[in-house]
Short mmCIF file of C-alpha atoms in Angstrom, two decimals:
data_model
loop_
_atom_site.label_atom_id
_atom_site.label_comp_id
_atom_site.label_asym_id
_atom_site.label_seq_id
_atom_site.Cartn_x
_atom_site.Cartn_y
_atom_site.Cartn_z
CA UNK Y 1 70.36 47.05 130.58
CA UNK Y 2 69.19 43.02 129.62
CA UNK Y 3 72.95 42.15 131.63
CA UNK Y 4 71.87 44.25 134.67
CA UNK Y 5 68.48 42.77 134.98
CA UNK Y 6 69.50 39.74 134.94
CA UNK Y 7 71.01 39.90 137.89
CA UNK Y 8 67.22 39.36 139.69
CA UNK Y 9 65.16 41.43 142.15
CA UNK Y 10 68.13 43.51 144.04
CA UNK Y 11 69.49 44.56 140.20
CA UNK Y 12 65.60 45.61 139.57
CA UNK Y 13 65.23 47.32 142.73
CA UNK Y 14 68.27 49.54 142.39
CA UNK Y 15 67.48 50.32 138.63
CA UNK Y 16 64.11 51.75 139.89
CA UNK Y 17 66.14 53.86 142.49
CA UNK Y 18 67.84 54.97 140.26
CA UNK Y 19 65.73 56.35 137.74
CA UNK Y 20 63.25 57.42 140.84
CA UNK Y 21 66.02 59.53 141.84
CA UNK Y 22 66.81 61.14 138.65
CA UNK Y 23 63.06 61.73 137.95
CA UNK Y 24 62.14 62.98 141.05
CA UNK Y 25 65.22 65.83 140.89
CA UNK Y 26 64.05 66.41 137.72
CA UNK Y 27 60.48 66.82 138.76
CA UNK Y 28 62.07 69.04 141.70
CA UNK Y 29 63.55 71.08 139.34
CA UNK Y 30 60.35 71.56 137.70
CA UNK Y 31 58.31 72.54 140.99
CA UNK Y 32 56.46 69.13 140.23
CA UNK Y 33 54.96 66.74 143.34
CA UNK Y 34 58.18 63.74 143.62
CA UNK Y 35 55.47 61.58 144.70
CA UNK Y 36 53.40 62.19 141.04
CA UNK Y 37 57.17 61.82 139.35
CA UNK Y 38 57.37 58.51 141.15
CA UNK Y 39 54.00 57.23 140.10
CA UNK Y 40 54.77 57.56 136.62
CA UNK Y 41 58.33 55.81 136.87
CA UNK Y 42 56.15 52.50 137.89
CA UNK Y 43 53.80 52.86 135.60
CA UNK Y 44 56.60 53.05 132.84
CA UNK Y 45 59.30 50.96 134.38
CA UNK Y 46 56.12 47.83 135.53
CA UNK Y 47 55.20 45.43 133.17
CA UNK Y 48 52.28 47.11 131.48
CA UNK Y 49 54.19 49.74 129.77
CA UNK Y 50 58.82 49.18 128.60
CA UNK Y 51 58.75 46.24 131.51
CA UNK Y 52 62.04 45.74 132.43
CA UNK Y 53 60.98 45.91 135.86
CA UNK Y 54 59.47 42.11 136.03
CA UNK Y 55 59.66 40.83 139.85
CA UNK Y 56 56.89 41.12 140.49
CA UNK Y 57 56.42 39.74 143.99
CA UNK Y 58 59.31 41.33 145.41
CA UNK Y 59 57.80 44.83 143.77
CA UNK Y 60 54.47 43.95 145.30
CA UNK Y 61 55.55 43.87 148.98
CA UNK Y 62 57.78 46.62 148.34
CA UNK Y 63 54.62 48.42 147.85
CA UNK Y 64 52.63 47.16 150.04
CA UNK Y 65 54.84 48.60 152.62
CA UNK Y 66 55.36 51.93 151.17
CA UNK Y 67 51.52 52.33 151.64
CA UNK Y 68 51.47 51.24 154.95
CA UNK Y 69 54.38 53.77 156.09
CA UNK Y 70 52.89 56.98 154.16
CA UNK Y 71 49.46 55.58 155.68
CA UNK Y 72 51.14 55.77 159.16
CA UNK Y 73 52.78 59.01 158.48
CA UNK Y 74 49.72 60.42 157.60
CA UNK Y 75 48.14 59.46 160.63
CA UNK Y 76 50.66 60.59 162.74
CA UNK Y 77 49.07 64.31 161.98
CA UNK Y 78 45.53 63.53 162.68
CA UNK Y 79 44.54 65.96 165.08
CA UNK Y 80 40.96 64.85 166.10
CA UNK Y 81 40.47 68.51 167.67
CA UNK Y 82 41.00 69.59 164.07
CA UNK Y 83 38.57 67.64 162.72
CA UNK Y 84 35.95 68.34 165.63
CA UNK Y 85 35.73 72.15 164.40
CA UNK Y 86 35.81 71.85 160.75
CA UNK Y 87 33.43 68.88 160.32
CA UNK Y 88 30.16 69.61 158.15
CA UNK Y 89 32.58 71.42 155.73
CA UNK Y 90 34.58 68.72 155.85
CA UNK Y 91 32.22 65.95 155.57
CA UNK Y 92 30.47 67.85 152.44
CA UNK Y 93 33.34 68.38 151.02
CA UNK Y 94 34.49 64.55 151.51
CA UNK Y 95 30.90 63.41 150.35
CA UNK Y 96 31.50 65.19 147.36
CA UNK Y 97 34.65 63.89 146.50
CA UNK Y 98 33.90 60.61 146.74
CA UNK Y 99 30.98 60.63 144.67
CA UNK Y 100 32.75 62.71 141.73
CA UNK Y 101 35.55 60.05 142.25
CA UNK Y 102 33.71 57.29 141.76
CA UNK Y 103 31.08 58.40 139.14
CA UNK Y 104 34.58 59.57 137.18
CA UNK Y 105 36.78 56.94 138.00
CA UNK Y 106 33.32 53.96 136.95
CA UNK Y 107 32.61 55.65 133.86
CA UNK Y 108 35.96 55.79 132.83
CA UNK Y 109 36.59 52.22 133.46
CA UNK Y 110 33.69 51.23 131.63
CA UNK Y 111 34.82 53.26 128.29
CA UNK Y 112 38.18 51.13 128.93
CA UNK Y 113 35.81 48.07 128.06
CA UNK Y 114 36.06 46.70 131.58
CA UNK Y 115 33.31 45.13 133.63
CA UNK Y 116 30.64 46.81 135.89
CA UNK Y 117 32.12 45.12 138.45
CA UNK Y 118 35.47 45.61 137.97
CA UNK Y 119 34.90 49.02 137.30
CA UNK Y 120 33.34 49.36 141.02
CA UNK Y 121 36.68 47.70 142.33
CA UNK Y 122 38.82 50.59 140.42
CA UNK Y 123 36.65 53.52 141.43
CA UNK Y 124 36.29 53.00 145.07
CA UNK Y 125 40.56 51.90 145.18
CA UNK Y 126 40.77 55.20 143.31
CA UNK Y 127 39.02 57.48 146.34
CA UNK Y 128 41.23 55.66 148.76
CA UNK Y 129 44.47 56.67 146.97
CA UNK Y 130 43.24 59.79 145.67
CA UNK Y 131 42.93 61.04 149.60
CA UNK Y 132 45.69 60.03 150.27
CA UNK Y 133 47.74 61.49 147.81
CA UNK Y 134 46.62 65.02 147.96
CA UNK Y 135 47.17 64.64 151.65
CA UNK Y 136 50.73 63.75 151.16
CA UNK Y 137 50.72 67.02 148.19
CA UNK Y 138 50.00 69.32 150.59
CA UNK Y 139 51.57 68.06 153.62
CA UNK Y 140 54.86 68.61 151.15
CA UNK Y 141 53.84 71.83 149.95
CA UNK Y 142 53.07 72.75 154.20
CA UNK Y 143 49.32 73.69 153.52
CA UNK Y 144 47.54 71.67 155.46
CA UNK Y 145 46.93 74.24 157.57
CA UNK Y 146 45.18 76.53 155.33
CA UNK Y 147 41.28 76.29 154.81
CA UNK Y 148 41.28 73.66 151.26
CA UNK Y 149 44.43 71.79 153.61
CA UNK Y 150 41.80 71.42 156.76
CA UNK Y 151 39.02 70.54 154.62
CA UNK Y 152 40.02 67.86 152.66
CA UNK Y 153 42.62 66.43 156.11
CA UNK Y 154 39.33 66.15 157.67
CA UNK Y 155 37.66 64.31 154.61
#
């Protein structure tokens, strides 16, 4: 694997391909979210954790654009009608969220040993991709029309 990576960012690239692909069919297989099998294939692959993934700049806007496109394709189903007929559920139900996700998301950080203020940083970036995510869950599992789908869409 030290040969292949040495090749620079297009050798890293396709290695996490690769292994995305095989984990995700495997997590397919399982009746697992891809997009949770994915997650944990940067986590492991990235620097923090084996690191033979190591451009980092290249990964970066890689990733900054995959947010941006499953942010678009996420708005592409807004429905503000939707939202309209749903929303004190919806904004309860968002209210609460957010608050449980960042109580859960500060205290944890703090218990890692990080600052208060970094702490604050994590657990508000964790409500934005939380949302996000389960959005993407159930639009791949086709409930976001049911009632829990609606409510947290309109959240």
């Amino acid at each position: 694997m030290e040969a292949l990576l040495a090749h620079g960012p297009f050798a890293e690239f396709a290695l996490l391909l690769i292994i995305s692909a095989v984990v995700g069919a495997i997590a397919v297989s399982l009746r697992q979210p891809m997009l949770i099998s994915y997650i944990v294939v940067g986590i492991l692959l990235g620097p923090a954790v084996f690191g033979p993934v190591n451009a980092a700049d290249p990964i970066h806007l890689l990733a900054e654009i995959g947010v941006a496109v499953l942010l678009f394709v996420v708005g592409l189903k807004l429905d503000l009608a939707h939202i309209r007929n749903i929303g004190p559920v919806a904004l309860a139900t968002g209210l609460g969220q957010l608050t449980f996700t960042i109580i859960f998301g500060f205290a944890l950080t703090l218990l890692m040993g990080k600052s208060a203020m970094e702490a604050i940083y994590i657990a508000v970036a964790l409500t934005f991709s939380s949302t996000i995510i389960i959005v993407k869950l159930l639009s791949d599992k086709q409930e976001l029309d049911s009632l829990h789908g609606r409510m947290q869409w309109a959240s």
